[in-house]
Short mmCIF file of C-alpha atoms and ligand atoms in Angstrom, two decimals:
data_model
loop_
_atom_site.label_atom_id
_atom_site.label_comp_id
_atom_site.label_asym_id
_atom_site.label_seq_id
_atom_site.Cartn_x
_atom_site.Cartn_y
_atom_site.Cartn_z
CA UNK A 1 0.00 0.00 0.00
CA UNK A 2 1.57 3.44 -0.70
CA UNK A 3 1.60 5.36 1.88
CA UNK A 4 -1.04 7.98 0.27
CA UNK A 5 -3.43 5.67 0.33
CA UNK A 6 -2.36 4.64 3.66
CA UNK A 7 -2.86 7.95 5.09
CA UNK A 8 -5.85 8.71 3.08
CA UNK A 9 -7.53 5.46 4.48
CA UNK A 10 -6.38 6.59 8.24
CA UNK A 11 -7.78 10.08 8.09
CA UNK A 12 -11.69 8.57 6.62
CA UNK A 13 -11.15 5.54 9.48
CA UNK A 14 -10.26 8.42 12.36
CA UNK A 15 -12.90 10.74 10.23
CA UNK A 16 -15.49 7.66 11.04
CA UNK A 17 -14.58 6.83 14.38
CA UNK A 18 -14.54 11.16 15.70
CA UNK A 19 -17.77 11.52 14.16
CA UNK A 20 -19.34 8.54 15.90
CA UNK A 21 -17.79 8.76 19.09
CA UNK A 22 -18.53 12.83 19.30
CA UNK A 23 -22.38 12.73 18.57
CA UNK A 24 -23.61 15.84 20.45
CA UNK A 25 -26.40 16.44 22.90
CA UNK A 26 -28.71 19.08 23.23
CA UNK A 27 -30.48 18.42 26.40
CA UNK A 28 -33.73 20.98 26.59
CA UNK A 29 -33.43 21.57 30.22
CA UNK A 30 -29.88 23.15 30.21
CA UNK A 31 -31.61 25.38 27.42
CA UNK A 32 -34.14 26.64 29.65
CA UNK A 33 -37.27 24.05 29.62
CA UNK A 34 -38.36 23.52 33.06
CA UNK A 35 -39.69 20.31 34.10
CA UNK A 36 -42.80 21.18 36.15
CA UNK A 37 -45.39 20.81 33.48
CA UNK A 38 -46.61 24.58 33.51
CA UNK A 39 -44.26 27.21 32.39
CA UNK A 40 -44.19 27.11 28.57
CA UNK A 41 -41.07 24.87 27.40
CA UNK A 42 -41.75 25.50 23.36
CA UNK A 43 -38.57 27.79 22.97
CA UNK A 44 -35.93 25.92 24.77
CA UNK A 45 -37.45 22.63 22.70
CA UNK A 46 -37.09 24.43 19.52
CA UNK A 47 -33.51 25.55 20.52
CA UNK A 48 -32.97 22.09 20.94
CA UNK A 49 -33.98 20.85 17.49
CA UNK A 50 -32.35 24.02 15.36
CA UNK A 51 -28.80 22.79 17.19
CA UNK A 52 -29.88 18.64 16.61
CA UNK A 53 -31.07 19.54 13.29
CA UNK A 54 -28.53 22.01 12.16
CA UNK A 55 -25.29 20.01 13.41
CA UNK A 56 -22.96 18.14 10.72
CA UNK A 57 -22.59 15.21 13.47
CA UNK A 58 -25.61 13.00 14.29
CA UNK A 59 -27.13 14.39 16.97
CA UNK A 60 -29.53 13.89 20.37
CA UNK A 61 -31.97 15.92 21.19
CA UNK A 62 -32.51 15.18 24.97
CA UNK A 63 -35.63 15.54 27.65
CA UNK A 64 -35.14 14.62 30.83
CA UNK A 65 -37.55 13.18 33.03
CA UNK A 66 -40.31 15.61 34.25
CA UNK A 67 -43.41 17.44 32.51
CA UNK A 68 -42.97 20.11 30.11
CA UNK A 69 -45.41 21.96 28.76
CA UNK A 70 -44.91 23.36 24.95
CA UNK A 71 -47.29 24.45 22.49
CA UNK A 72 -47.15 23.47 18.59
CA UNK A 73 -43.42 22.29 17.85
CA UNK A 74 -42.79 21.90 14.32
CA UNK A 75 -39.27 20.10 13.59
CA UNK A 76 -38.59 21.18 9.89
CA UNK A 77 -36.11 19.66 7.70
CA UNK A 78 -34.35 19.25 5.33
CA UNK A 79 -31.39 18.60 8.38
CA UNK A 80 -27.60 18.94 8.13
CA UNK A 81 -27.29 16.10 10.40
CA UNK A 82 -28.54 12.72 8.61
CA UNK A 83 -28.82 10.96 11.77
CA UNK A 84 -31.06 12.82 14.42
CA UNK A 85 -32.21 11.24 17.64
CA UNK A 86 -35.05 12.57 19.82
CA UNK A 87 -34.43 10.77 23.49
CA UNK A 88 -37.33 11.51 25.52
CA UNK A 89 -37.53 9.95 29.39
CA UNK A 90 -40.33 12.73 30.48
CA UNK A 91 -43.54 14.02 29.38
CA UNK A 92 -44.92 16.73 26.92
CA UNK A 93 -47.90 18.01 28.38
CA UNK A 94 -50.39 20.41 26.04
CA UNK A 95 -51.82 23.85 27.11
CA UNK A 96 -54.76 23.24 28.69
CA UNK A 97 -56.61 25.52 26.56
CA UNK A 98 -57.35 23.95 23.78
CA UNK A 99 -58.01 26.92 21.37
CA UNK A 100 -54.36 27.23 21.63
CA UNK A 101 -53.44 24.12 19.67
CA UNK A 102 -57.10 23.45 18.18
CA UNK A 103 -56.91 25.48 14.59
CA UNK A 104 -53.28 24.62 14.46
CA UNK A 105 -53.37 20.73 13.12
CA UNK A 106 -50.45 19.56 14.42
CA UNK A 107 -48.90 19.64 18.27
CA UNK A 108 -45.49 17.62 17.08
CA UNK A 109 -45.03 17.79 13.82
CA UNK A 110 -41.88 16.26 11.55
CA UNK A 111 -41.55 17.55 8.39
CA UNK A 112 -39.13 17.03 5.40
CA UNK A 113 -36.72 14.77 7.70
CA UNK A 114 -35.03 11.89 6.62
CA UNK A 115 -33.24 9.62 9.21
CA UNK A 116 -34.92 10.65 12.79
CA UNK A 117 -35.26 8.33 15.92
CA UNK A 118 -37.28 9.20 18.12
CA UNK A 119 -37.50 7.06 21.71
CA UNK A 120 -39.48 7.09 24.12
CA UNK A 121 -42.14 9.94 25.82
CA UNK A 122 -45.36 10.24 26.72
CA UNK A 123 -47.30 12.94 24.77
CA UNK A 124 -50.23 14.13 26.97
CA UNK A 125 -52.40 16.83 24.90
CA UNK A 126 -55.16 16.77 27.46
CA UNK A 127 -58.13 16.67 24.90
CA UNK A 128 -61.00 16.30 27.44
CA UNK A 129 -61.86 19.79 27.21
CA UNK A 130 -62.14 19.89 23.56
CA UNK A 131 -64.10 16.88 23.68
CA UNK A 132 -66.44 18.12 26.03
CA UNK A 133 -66.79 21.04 23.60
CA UNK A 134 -67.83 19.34 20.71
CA UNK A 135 -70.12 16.61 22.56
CA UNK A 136 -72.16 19.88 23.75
CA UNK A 137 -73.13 20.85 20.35
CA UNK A 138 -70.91 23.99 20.85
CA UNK A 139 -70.17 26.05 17.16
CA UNK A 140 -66.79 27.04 17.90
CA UNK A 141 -64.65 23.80 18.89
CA UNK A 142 -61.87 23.73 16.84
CA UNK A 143 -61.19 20.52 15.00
CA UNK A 144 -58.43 20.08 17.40
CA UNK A 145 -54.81 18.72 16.49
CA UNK A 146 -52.64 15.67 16.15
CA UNK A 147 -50.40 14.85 18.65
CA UNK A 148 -47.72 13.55 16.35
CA UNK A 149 -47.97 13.85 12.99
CA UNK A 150 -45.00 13.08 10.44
CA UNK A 151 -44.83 14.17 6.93
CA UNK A 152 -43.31 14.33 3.92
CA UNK A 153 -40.21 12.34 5.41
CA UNK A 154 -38.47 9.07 5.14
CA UNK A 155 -36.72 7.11 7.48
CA UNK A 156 -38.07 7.64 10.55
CA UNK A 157 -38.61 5.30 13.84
CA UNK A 158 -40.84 6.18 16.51
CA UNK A 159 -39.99 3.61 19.00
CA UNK A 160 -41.68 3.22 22.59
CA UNK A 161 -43.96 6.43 22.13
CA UNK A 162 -47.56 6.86 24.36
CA UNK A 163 -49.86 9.45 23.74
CA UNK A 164 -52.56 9.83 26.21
CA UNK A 165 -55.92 12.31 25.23
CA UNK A 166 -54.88 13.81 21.63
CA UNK A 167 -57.57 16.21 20.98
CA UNK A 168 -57.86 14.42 17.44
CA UNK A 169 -55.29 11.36 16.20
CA UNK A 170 -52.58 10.58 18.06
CA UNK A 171 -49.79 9.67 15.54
CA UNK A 172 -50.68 10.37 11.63
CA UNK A 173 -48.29 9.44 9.20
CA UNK A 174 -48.68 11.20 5.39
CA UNK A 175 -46.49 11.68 2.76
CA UNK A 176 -43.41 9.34 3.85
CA UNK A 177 -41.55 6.56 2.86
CA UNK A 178 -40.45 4.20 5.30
CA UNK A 179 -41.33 4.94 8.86
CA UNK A 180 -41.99 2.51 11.70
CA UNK A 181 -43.88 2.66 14.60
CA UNK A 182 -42.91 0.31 17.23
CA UNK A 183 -44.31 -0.40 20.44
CA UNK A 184 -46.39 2.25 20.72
CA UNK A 185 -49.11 2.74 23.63
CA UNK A 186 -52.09 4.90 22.53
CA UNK A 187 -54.73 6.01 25.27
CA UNK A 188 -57.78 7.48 25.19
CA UNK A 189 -61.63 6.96 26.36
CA UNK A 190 -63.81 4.92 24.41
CA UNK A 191 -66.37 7.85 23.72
CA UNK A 192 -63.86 10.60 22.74
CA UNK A 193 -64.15 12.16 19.45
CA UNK A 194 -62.17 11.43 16.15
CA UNK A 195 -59.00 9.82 18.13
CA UNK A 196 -57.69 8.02 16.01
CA UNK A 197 -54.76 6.08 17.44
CA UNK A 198 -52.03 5.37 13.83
CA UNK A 199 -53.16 7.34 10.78
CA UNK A 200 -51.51 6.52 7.53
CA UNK A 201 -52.12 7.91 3.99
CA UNK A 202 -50.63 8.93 1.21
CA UNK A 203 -47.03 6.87 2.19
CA UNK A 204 -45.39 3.65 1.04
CA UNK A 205 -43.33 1.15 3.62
CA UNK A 206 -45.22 2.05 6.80
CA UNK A 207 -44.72 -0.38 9.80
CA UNK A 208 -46.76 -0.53 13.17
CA UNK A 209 -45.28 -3.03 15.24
CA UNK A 210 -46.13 -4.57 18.82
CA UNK A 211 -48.35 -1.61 19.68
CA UNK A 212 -51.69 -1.14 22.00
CA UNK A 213 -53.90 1.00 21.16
CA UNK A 214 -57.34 1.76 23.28
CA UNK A 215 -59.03 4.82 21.56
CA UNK A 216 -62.31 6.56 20.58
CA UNK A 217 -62.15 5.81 16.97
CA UNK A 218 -60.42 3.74 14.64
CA UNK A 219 -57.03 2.28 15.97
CA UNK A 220 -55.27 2.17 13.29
CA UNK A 221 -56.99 4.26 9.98
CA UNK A 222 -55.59 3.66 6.41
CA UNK A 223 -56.12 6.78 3.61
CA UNK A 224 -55.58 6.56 0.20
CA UNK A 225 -52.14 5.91 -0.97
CA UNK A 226 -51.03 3.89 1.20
CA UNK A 227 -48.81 0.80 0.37
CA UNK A 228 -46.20 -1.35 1.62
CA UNK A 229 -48.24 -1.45 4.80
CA UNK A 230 -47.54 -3.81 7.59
CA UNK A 231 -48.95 -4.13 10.81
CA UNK A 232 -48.22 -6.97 13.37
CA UNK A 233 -49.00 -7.35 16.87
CA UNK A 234 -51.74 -4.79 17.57
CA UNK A 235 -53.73 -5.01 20.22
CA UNK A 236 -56.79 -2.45 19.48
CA UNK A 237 -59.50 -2.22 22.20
CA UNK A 238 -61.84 0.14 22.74
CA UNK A 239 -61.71 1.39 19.78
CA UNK A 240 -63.05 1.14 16.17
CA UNK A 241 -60.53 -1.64 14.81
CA UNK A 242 -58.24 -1.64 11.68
CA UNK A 243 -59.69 0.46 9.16
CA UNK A 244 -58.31 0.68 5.66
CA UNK A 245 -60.78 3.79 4.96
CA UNK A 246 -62.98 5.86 4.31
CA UNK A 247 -61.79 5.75 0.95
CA UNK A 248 -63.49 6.97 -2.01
CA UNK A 249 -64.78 10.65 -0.60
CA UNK A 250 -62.66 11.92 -3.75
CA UNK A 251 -63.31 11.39 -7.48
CA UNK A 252 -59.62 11.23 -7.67
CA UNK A 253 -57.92 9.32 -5.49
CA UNK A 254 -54.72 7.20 -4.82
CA UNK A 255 -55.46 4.02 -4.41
CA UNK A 256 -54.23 1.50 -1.45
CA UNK A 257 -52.25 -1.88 -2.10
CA UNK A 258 -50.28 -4.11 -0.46
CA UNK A 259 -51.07 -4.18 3.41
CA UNK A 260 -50.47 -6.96 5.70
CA UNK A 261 -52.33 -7.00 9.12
CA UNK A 262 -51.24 -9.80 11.19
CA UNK A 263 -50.96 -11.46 14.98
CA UNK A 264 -53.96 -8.55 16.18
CA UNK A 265 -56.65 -8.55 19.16
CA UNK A 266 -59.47 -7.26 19.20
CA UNK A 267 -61.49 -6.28 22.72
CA UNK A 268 -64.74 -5.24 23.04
CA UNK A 269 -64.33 -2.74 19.80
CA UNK A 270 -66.54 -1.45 16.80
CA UNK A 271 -64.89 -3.36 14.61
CA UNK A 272 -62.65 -5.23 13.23
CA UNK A 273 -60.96 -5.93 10.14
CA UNK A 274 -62.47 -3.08 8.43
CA UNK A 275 -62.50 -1.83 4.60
CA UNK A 276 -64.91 1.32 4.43
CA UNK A 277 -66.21 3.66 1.23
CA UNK A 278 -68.33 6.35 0.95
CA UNK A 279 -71.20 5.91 -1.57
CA UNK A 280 -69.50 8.05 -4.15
CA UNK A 281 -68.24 7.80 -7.70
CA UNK A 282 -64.21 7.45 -7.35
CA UNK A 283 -61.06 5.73 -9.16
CA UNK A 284 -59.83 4.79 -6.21
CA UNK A 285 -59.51 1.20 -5.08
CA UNK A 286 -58.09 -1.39 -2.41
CA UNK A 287 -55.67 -4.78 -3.88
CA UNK A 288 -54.22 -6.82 -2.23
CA UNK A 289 -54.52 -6.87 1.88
CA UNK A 290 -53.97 -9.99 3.68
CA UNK A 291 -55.62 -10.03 7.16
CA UNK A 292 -54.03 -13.22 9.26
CA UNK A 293 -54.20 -14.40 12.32
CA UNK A 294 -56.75 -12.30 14.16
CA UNK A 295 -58.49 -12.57 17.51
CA UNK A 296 -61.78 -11.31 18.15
CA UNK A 297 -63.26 -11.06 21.39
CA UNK A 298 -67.08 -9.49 21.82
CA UNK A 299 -66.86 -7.59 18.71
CA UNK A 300 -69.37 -5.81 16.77
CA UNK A 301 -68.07 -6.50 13.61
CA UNK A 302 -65.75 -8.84 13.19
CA UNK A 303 -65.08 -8.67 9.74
CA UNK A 304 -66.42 -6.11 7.44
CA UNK A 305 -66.87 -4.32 3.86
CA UNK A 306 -68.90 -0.85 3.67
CA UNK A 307 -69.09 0.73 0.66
CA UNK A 308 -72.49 2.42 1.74
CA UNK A 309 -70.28 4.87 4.01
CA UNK A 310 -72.58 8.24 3.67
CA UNK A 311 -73.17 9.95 6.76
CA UNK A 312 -76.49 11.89 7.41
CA UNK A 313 -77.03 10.63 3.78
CA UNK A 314 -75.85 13.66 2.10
CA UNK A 315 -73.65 14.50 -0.70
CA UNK A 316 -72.96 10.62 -1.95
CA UNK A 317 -75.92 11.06 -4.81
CA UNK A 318 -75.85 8.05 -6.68
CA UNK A 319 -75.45 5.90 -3.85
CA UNK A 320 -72.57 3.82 -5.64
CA UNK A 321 -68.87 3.76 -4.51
CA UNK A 322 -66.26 3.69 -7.34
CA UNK A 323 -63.64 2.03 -5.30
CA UNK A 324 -62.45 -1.27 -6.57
CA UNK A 325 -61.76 -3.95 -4.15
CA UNK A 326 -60.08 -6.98 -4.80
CA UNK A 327 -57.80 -9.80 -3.91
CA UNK A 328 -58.66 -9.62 -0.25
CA UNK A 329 -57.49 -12.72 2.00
CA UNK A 330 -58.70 -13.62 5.73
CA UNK A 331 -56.64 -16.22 7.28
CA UNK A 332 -57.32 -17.44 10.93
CA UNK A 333 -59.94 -15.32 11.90
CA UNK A 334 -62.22 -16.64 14.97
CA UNK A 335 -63.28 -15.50 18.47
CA UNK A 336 -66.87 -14.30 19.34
CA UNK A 337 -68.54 -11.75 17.67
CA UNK A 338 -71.27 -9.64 19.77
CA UNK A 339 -73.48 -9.22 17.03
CA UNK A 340 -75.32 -11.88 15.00
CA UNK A 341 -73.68 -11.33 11.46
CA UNK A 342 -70.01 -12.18 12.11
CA UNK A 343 -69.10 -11.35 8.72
CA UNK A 344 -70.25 -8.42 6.28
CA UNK A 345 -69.28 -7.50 2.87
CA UNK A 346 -71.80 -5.11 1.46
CA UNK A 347 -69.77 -3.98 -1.50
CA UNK A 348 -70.59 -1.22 -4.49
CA UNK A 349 -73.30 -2.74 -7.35
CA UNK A 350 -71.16 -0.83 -10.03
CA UNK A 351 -68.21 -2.18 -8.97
CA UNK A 352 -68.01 -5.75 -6.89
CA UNK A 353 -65.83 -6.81 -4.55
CA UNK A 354 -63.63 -9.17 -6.74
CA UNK A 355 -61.39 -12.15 -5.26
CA UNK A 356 -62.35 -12.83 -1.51
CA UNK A 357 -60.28 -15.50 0.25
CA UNK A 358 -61.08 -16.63 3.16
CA UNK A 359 -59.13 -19.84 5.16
CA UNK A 360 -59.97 -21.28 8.57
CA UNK A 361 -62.45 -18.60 10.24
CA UNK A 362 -64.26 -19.38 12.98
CA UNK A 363 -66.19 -16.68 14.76
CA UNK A 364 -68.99 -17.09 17.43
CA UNK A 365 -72.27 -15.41 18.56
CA UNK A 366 -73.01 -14.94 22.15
CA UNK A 367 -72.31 -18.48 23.75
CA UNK A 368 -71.56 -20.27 20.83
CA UNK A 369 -74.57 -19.51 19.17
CA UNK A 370 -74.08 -19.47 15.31
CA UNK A 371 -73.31 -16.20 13.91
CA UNK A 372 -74.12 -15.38 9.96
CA UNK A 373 -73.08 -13.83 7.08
CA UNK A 374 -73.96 -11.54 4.95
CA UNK A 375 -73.09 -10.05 1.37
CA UNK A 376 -74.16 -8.15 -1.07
CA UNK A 377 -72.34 -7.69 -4.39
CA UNK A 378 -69.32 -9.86 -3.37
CA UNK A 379 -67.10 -12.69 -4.64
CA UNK A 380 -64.50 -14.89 -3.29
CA UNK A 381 -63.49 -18.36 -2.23
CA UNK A 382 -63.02 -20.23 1.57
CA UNK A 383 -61.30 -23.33 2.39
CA UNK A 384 -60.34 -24.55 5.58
CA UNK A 385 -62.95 -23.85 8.63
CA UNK A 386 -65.73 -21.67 7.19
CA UNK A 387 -67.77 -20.50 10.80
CA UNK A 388 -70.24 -18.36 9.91
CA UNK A 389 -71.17 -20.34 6.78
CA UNK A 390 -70.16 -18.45 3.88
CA UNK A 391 -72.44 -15.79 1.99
CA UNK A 392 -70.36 -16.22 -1.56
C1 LIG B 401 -45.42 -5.52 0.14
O1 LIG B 401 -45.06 -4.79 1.28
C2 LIG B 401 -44.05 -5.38 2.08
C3 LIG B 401 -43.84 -4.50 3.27
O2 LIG B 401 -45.03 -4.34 3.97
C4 LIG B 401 -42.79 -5.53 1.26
O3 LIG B 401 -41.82 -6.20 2.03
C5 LIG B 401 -43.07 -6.30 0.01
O4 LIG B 401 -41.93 -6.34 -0.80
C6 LIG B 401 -44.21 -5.65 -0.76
N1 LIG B 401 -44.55 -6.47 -1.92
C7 LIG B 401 -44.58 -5.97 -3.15
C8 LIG B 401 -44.96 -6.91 -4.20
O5 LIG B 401 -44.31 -4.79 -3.39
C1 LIG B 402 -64.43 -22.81 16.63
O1 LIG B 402 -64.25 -22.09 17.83
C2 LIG B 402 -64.95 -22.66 18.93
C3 LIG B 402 -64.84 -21.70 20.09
O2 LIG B 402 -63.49 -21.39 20.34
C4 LIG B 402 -64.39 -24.03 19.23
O3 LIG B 402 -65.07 -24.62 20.31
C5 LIG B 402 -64.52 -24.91 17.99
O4 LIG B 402 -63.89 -26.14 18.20
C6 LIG B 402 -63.90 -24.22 16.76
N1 LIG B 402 -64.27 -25.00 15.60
C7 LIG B 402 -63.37 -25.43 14.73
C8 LIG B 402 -63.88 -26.29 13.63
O5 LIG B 402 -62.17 -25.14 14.81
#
């Protein structure tokens, strides 16, 4: 080896090794946050993330344990650093007045980023009062905003995250490419408003692993445009279940392929496997999901197709969804469903639901009781166990 090269090779190797070894910290609470969940903590964590964010080493941003209270923080990319950790061993806790977040959309929000971690924290936004607001009837709730909401970015993990009350979904994902979710722990009451638990749309090689989710809506929702989806080892209840919808509230509309849901429970929920469509003409569509290996236990509906979605009946007016759904597999489906019809696919008349698989499903009414089927408009094929008795 000459001994150019050899010195070239030294200085990347030491390059390498100083870099790694001299990742830097910015720890919020030696820029001013203070940990005792009142005194507004938005500028010290937005110090944090212009020195993580702006630094040509990777980079921590650090919070302590304790409560901090900040209002909307939006961490903007594109980042100098290509390797940005978020470490967070306390708790973000929203204004309590919810008008201050409520028109804004987003509490966290990522945007543009490419390679952030982000461990740990519990994100309380205290939505109970915006809740309350629009259960009364009130005019002037705001919609409210999500706690987390990532977009536009690739690369991301979010691992060991709870968020407790969001005032609308807790985590939304739109826009990326490759982001995982893992281990997640999403809390809210049964009867609160629109809280969603995972929202994706719009992004392609999603992952929501080993997560529980107990919610007011749907625990994990699925827009248009998304693909590459996987989800393993969800545990929704209360809650709506696994929606992959509404689709179809567009005319145009990207359409959503490729999801796996497997190894999920379902307690006491809405539903559960659930593809939804508004009763409107659309070019969207749904191919290729493959639900396995699900557990139901008292749900509404276990297993079901809407694509009658129209709520208070207006503005769907032909009554016919455009979205296409096909090659659509349930595998190892059973538990006890706490209505009579177990399994529903009630699917468009213009468009059918085309290549239906179902293998080994055995779901229960009360007490054994045999539960039934229903469809309308729908095609497919079982083998295995077949409990309800199928409707193809
Ligand atoms: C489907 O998505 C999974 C990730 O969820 C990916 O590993 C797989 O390659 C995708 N399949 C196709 C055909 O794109
Ligand atoms: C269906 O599930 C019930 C309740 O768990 C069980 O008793 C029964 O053996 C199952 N049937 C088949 C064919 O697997």
């Amino acid at each position: 080896m000459s001994n150019h090269i050899f010195l070239t090779l030294t200085t990347i190797i030491a390059t390498v090794l100083f870099t790694r070894t001299t990742a830097v910290t910015y720890n919020v609470k030696n820029l001013g946050a203070k940990p005792n969940g009142r005194t507004d903590a938005t500028k010290a964590f937005m110090a944090a993330w212009s020195s993580a964010c702006g630094s040509t080493k990777a980079a921590t941003m650090y919070v302590p344990k304790g409560r901090y209270m900040v209002g909307g923080l939006k961490f903007n990319g594109p980042c100098r650093s290509g390797a940005i950790t978020v470490r967070i061993d306390g708790t973000l806790v929203a204004p309590s007045n919810y008008f201050v977040l409520g028109n804004a959309k987003y509490w966290l929000l990522f945007h543009g980023v490419q390679g952030v971690t982000i461990v740990g924290g519990t994100l309380d936004a205290q939505g109970a009062g915006l809740w309350a607001c629009k259960s009364s009837g009130k005019r002037n709730c705001p919609d409210g905003a999500t706690s987390l909401a990532i977009s536009n970015s690739n690369n991301v993990i979010v691992y060991g995250l709870s968020s407790v009350n969001s005032q609308m979904f807790h985590i939304a994902v739109n826009g990326c490419r490759n982001v995982r979710v893992v281990g997640a722990n999403v809390v809210a009451p049964w009867n609160s408003p629109n809280t969603d638990g995972i929202h994706v749309q719009l992004s392609t090689g999603v992952t929501i692993m080993n997560s529980k989710i107990s919610t007011g809506d749907d625990c994990v929702s699925i827009g248009p445009g998304a693909t590459n989806l996987w989800i393993e080892g969800v545990a929704c209840g209360p809650g709506h279940g696994i929606s992959i919808g509404s689709l179809g509230k567009d005319l145009n509309e990207q359409g959503v392929s490729n999801v796996t849901v497997k190894r999920v429970t379902f307690k006491g929920t809405d539903n559960g496997l659930r593809i939804k469509a508004w009763a409107r003409p659309s070019n969207g569509f749904v191919n290729g999901v493959l639900f396995q290996n699900a557990v139901m236990t008292n749900v509404e509906n276990p297993i079901v197709i809407d694509q009658h979605y129209c709520p208070g009946g207006k503005n769907c007016p032909r009554q016919v969804s455009g979205v296409k759904i096909s090659n659509v597999k349930y595998q190892d489906v059973h538990g006890t469903s706490a209505t009579k019809v177990a399994v529903k696919f009630d699917c468009s008349k213009k468009y059918p639901c085309r290549g239906i698989t179902m293998r080994d499903v055995n779901l229960s009414f009360k007490n054994q009781l045999p539960a039934s089927a229903y469809c309308v408009n729908a095609a497919g094929t079982t083998s295995g166990v077949m409990k309800p008795t199928s409707c193809f």
